[in-house]
mmCIF file with all atom_site columns, C-alpha atoms in Angstrom:
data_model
loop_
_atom_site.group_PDB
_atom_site.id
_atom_site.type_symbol
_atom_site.label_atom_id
_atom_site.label_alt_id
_atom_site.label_comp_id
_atom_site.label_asym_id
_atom_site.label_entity_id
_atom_site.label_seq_id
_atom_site.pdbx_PDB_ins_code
_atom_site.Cartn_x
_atom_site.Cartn_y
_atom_site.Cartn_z
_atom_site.occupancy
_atom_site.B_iso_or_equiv
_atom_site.pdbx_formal_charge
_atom_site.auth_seq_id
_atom_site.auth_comp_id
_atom_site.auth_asym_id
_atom_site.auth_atom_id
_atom_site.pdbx_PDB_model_num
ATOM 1   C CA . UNK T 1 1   ? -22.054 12.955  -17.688 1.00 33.00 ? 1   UNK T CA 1
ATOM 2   C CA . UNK T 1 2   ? -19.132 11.883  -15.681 1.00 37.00 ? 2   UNK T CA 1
ATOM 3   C CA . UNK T 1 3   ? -19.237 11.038  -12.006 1.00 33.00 ? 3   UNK T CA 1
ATOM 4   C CA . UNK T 1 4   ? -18.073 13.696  -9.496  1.00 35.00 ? 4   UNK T CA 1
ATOM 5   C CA . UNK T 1 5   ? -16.721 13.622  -6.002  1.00 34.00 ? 5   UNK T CA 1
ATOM 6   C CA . UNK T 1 6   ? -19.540 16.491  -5.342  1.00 38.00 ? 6   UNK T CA 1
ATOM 7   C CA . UNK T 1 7   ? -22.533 13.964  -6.931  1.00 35.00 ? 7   UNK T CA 1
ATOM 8   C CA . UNK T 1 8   ? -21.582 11.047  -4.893  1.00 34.00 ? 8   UNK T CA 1
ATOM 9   C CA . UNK T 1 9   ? -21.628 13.277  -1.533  1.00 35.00 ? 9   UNK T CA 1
ATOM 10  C CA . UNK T 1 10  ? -25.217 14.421  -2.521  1.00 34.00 ? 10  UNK T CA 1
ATOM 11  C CA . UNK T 1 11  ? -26.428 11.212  -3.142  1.00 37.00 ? 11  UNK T CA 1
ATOM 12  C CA . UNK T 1 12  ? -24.825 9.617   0.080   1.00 33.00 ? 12  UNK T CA 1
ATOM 13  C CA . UNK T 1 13  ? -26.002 12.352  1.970   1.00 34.00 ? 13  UNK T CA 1
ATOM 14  C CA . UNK T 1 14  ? -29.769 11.940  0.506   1.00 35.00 ? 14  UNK T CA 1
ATOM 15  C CA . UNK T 1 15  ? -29.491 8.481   1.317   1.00 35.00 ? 15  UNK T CA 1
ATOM 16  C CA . UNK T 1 16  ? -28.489 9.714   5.014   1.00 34.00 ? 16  UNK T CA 1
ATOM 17  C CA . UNK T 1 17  ? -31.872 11.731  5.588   1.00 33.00 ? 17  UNK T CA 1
ATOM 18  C CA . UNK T 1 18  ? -34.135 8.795   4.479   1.00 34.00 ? 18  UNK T CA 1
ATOM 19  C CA . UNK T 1 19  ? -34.784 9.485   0.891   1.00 32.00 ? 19  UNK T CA 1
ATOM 20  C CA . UNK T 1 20  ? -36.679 7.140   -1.471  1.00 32.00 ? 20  UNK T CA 1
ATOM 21  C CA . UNK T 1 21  ? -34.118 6.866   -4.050  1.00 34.00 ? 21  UNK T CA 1
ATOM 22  C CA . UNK T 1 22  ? -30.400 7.751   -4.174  1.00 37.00 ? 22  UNK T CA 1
ATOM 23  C CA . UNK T 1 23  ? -30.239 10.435  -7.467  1.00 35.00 ? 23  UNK T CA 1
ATOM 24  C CA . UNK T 1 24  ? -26.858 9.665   -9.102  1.00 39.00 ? 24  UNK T CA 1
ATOM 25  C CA . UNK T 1 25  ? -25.701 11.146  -12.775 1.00 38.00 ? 25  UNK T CA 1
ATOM 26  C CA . UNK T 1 26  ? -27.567 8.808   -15.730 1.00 37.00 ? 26  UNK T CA 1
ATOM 27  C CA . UNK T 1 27  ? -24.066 7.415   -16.561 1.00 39.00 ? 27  UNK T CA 1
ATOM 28  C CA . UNK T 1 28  ? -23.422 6.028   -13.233 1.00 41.00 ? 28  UNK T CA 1
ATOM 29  C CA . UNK T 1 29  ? -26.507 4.101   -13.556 1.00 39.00 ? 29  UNK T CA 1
ATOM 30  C CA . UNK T 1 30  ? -27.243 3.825   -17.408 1.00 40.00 ? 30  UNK T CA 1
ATOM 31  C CA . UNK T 1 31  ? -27.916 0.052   -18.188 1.00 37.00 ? 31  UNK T CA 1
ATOM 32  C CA . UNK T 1 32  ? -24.149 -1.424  -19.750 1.00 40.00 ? 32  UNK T CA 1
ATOM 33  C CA . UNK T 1 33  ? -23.611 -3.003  -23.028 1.00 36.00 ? 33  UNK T CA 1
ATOM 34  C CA . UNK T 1 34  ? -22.364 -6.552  -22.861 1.00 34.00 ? 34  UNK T CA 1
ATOM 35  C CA . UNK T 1 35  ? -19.296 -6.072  -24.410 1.00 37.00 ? 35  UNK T CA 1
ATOM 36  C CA . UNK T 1 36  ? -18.315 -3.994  -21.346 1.00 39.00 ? 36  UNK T CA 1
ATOM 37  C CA . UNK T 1 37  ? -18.561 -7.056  -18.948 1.00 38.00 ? 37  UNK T CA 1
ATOM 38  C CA . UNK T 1 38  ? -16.392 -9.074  -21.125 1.00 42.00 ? 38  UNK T CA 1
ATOM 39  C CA . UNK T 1 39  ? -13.707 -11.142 -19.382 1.00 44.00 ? 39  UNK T CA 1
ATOM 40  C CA . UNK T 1 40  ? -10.170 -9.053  -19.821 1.00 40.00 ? 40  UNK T CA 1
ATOM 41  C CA . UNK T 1 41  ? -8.452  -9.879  -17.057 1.00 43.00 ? 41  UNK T CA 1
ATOM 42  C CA . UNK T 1 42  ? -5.415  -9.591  -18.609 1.00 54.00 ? 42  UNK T CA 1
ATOM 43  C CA . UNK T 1 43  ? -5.914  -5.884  -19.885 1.00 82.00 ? 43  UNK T CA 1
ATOM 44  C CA . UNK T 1 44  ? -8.091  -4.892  -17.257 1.00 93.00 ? 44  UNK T CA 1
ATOM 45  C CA . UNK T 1 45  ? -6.963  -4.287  -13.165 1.00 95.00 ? 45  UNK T CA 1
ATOM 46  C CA . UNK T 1 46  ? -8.656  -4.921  -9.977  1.00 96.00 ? 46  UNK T CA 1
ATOM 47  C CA . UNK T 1 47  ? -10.817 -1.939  -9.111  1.00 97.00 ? 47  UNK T CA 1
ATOM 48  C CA . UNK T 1 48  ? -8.955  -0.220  -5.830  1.00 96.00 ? 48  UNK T CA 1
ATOM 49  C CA . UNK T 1 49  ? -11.317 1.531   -3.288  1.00 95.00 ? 49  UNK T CA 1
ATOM 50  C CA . UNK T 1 50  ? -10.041 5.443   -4.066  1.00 95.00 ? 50  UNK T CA 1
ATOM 51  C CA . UNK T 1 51  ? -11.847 4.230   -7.533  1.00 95.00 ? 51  UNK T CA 1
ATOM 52  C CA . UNK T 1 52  ? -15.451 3.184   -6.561  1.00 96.00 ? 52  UNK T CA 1
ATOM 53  C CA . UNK T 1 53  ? -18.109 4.998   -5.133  1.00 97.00 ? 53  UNK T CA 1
ATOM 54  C CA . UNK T 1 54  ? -19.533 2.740   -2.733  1.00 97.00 ? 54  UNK T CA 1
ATOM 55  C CA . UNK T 1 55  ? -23.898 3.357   -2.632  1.00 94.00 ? 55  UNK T CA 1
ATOM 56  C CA . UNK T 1 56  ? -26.825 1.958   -1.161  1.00 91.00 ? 56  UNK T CA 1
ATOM 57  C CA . UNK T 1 57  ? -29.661 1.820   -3.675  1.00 84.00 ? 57  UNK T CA 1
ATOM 58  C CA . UNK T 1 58  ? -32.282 2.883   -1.095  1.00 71.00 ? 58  UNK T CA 1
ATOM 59  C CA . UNK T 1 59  ? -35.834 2.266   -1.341  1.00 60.00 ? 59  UNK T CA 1
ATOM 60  C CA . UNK T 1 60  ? -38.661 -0.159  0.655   1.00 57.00 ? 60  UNK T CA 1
ATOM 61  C CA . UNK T 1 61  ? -36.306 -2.637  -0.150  1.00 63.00 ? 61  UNK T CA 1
ATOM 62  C CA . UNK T 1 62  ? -37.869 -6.358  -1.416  1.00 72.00 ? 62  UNK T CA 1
ATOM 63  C CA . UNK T 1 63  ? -38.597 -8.632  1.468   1.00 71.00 ? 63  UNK T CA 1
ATOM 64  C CA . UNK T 1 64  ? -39.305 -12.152 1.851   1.00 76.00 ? 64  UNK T CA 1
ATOM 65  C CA . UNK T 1 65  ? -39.686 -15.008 4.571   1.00 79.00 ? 65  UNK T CA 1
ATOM 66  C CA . UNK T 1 66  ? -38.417 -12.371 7.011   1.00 89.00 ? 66  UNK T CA 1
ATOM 67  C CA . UNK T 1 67  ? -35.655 -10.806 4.811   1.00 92.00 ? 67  UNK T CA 1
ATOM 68  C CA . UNK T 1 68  ? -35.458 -7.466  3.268   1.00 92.00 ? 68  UNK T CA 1
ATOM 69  C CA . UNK T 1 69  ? -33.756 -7.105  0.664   1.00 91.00 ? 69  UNK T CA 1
ATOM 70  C CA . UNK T 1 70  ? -32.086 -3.770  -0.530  1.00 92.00 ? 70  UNK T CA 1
ATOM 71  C CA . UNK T 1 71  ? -28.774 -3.736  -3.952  1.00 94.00 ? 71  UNK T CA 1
ATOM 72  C CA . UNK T 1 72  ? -25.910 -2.301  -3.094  1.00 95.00 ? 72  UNK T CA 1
ATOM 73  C CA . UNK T 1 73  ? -24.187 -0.162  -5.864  1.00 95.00 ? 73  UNK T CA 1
ATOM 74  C CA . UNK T 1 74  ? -20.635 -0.160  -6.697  1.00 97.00 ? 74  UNK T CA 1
ATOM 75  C CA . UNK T 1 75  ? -19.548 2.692   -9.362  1.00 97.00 ? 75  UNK T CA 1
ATOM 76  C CA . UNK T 1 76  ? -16.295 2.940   -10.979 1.00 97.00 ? 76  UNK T CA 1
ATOM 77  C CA . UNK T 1 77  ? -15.257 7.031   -11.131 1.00 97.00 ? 77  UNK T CA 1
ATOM 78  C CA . UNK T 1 78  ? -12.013 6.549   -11.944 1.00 96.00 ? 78  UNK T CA 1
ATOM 79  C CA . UNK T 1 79  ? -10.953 6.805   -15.473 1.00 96.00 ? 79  UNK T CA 1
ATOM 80  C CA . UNK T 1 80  ? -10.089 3.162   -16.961 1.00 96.00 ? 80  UNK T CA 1
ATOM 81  C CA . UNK T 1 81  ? -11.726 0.489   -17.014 1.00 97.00 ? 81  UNK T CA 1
ATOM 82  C CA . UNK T 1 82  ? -11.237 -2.028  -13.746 1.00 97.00 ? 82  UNK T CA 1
ATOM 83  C CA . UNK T 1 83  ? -12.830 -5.757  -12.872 1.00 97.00 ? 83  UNK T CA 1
ATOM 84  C CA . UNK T 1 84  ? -14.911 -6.529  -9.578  1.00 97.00 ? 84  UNK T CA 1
ATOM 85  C CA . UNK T 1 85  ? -14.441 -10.636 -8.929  1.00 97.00 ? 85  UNK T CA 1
ATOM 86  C CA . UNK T 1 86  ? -16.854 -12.714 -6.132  1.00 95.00 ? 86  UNK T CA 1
ATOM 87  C CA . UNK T 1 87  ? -18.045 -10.674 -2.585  1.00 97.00 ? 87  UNK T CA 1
ATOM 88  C CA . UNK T 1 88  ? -18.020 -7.811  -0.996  1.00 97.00 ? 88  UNK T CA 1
ATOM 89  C CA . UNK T 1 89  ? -17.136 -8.001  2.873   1.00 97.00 ? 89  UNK T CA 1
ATOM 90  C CA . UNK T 1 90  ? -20.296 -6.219  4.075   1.00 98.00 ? 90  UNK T CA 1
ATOM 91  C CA . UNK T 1 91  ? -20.975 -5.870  8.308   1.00 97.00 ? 91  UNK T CA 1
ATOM 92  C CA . UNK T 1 92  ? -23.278 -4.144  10.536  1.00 97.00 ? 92  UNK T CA 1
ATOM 93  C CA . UNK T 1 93  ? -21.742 -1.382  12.723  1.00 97.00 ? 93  UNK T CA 1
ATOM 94  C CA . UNK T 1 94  ? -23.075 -0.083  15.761  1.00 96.00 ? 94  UNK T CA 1
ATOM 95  C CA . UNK T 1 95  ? -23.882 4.142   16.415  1.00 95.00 ? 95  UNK T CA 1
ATOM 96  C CA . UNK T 1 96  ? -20.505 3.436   18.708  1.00 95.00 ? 96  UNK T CA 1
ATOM 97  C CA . UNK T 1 97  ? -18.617 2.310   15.497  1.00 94.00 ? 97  UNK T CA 1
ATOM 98  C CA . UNK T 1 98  ? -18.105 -1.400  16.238  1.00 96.00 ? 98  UNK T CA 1
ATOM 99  C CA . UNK T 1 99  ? -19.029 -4.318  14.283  1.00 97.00 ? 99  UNK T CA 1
ATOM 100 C CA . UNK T 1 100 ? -22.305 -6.316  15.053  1.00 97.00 ? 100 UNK T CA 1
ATOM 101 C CA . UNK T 1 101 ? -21.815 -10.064 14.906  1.00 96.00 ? 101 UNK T CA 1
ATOM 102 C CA . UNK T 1 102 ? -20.204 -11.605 11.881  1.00 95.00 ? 102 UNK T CA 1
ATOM 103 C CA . UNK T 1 103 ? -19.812 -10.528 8.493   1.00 97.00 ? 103 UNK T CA 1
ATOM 104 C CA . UNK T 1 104 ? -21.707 -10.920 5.679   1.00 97.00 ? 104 UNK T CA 1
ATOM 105 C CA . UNK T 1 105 ? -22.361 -14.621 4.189   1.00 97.00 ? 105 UNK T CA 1
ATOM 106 C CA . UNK T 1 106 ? -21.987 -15.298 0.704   1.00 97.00 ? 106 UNK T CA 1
ATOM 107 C CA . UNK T 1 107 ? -24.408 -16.946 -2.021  1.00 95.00 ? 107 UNK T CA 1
ATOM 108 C CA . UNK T 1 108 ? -23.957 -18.113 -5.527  1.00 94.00 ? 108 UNK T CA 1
ATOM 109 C CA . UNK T 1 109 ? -21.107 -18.632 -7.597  1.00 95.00 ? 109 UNK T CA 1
ATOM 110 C CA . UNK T 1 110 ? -18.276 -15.941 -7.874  1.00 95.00 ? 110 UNK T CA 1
ATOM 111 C CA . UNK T 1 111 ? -18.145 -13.996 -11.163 1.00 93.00 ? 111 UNK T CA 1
ATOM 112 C CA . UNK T 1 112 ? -16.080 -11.334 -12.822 1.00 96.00 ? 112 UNK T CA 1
ATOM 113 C CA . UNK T 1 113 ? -17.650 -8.210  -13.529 1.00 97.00 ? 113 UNK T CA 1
ATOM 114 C CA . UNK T 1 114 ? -15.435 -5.551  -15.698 1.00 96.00 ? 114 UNK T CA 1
ATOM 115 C CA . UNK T 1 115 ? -16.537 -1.701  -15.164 1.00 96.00 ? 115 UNK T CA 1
ATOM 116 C CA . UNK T 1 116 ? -15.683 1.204   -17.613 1.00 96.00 ? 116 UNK T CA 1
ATOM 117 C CA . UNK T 1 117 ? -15.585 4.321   -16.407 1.00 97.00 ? 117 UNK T CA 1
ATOM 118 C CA . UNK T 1 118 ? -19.223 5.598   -14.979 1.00 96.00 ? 118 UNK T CA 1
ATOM 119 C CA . UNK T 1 119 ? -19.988 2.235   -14.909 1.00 96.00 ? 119 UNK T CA 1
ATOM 120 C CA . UNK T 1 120 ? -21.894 0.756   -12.165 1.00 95.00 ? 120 UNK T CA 1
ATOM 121 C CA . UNK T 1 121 ? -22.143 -3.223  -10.871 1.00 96.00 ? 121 UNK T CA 1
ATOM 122 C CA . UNK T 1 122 ? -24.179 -4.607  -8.042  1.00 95.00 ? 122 UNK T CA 1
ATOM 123 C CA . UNK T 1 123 ? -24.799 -7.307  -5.177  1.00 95.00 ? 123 UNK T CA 1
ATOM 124 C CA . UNK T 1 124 ? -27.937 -7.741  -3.553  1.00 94.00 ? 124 UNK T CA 1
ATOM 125 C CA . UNK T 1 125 ? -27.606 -7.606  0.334   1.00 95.00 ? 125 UNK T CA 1
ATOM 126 C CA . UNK T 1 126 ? -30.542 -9.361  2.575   1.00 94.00 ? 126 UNK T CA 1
ATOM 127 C CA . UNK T 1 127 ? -30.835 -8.258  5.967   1.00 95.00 ? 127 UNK T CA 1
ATOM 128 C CA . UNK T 1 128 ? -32.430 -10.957 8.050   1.00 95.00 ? 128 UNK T CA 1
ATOM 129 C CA . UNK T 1 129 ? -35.393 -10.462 10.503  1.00 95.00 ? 129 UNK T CA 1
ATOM 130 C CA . UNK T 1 130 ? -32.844 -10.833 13.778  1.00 95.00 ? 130 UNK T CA 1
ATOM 131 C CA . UNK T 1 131 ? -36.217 -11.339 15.768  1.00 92.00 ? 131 UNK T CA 1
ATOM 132 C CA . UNK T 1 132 ? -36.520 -14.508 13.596  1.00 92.00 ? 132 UNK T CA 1
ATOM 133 C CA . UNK T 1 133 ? -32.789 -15.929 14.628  1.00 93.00 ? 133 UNK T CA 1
ATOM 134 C CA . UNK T 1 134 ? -32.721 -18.455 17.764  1.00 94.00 ? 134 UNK T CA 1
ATOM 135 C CA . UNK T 1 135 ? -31.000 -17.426 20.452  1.00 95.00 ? 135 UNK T CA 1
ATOM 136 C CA . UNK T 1 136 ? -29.334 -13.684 18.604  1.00 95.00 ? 136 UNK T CA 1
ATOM 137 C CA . UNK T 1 137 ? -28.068 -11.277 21.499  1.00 96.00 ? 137 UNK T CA 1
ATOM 138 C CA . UNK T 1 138 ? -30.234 -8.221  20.026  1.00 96.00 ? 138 UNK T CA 1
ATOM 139 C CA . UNK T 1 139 ? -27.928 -5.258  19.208  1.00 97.00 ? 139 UNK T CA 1
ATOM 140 C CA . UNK T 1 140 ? -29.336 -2.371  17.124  1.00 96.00 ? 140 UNK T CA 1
ATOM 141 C CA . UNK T 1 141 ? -27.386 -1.471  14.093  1.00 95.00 ? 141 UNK T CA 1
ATOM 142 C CA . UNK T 1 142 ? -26.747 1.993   12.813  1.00 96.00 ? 142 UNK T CA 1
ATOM 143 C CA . UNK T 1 143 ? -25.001 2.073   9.554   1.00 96.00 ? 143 UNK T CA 1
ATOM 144 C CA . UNK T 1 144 ? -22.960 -0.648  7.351   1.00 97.00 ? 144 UNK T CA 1
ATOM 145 C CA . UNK T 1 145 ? -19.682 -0.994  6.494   1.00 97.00 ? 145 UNK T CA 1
ATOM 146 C CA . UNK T 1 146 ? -19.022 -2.177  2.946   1.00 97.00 ? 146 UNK T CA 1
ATOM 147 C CA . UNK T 1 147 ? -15.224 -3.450  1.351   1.00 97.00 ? 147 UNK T CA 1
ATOM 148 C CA . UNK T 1 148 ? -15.031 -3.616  -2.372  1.00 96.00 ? 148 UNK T CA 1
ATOM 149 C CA . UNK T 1 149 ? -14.277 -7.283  -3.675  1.00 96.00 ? 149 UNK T CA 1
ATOM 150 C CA . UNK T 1 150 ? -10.718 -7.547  -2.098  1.00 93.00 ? 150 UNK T CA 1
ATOM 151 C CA . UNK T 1 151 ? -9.904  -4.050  -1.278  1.00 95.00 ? 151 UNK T CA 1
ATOM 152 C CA . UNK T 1 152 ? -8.879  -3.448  2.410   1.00 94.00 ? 152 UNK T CA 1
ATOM 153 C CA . UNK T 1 153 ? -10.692 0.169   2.438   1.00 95.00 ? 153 UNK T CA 1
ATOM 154 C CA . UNK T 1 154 ? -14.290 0.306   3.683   1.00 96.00 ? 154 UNK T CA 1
ATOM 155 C CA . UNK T 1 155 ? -17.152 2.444   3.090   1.00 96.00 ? 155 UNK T CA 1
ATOM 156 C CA . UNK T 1 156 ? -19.352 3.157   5.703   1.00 96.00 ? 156 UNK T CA 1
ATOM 157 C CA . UNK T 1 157 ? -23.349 3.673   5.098   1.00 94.00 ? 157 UNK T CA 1
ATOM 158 C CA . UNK T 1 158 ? -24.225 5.929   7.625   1.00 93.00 ? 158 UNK T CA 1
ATOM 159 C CA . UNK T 1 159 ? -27.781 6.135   8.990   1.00 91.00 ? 159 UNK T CA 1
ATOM 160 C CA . UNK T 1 160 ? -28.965 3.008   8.343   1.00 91.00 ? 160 UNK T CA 1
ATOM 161 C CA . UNK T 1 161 ? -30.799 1.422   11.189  1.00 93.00 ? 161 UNK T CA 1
ATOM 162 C CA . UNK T 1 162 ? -31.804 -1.994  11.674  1.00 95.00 ? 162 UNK T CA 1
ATOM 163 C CA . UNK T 1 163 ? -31.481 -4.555  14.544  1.00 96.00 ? 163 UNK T CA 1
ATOM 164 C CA . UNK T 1 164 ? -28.616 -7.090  14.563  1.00 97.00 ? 164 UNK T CA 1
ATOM 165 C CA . UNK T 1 165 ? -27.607 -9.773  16.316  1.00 97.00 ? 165 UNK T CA 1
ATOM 166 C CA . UNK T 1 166 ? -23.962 -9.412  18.459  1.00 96.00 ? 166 UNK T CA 1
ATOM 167 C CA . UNK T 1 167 ? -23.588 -13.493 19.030  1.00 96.00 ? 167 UNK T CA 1
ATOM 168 C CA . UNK T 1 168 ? -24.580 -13.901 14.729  1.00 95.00 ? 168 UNK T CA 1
ATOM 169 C CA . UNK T 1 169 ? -24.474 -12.458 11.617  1.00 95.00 ? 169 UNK T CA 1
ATOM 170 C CA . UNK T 1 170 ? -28.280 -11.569 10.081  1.00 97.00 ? 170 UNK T CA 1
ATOM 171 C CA . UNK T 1 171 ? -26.414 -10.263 6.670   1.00 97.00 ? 171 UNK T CA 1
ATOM 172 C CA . UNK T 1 172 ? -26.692 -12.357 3.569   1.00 96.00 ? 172 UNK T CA 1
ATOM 173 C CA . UNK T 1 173 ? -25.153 -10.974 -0.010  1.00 97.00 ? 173 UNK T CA 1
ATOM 174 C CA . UNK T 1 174 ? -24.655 -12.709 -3.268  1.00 95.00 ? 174 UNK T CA 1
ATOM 175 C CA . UNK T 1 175 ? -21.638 -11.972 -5.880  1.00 95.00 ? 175 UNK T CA 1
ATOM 176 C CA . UNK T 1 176 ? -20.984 -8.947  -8.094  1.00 96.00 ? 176 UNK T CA 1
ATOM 177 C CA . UNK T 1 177 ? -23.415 -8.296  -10.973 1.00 95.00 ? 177 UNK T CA 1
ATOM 178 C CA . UNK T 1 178 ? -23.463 -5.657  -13.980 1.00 95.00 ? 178 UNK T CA 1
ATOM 179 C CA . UNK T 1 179 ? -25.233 -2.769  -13.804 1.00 92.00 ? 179 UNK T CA 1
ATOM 180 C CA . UNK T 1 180 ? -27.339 -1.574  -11.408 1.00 89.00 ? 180 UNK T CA 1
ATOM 181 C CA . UNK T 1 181 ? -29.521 -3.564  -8.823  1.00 86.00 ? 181 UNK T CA 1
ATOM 182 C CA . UNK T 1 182 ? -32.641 -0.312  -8.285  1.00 78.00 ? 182 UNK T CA 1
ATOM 183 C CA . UNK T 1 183 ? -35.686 -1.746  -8.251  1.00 61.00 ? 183 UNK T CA 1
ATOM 184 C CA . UNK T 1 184 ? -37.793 -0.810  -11.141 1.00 53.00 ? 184 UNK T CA 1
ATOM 185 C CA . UNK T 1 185 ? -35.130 0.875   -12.735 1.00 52.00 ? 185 UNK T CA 1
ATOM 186 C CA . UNK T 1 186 ? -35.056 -0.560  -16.586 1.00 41.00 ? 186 UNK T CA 1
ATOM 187 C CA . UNK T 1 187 ? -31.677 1.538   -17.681 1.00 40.00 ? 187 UNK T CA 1
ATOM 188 C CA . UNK T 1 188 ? -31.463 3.287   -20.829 1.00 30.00 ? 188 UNK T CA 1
#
């Protein structure tokens, strides 16, 4: 089942009224076969932002030593195949539409991650505890705003509350994986 501009609007806007799970068509998150991450970078082009559907995979999200945890869901619905390389730029925005302290940091090693078409890669974004953060400027955050490995377009998760810091960043997120990041979700 191919993606559609009208499925990813759904699923954003379940994700807006607190759902459990963001429902998305089984291709979008249908586990890949390995010989669709293959390195082809030169036969395959940088994804560009009117090309990914940008998704938070909602849920209690993970936590540990006073980070939660939640995967962050990037889908290809264009129609070729395009490669996802190191970070996302991910920052918390404020109801007023301002950014919260500094971007996300990074962890791990940069990889290259090609998507076909319906395919869907990951990162795993950790929020930190901002009460746990010496001397953070409190600042309650009300949505995230998420760029595509070097795309200049953002995506903005609306509705998503959680307390920042203005003077610090309390976001964490690793590089781009394949497939999806749902918890408990084993792929087909």
């Amino acid at each position: 089942m191919p993606f559609t501009t009208r499925s990813i609007r759904v699923a954003l806007a379940a994700a807006a009224v607190g759902c459990a799970a963001v429902s998305l068509p089984t291709a979008a998150i249908a586990a890949p076969s390995h010989a669709d991450y293959a390195s082809q970078t030169g036969r395959v082009s940088p994804c560009k932002s009117f090309n990914m559907a940008i998704w938070l995979g909602l849920g209690n999200g993970g936590g540990a030593a006073g980070t939660t945890f939640y995967p962050v869901e990037f889908s290809n619905i264009g129609r070729r195949a395009c490669t996802l390389f190191g970070f996302p730029g991910i920052s918390a925005v404020s109801i007023s539409g301002r950014q919260i302290g500094g971007a996300a940091s990074h962890r791990g090693r940069r990889r290259l991650v090609v998507l076909r078409p319906g395919g869907t890669a990951h990162v795993i974004l950790g929020i930190i505890d901002a009460g746990n953060i010496a001397r953070c400027s409190l600042r309650p955050g009300a949505s995230l705003k998420i760029f595509a490995p070097g795309q200049a377009a953002a995506t903005v998760i609306p509705s998503f509350t959680f307390t920042a810091c203005a003077n610090k960043s309390v976001l964490v997120v690793n590089a781009m994986h394949p497939g999806t990041g749902i918890p408990g979700f084993t792929g087909s």
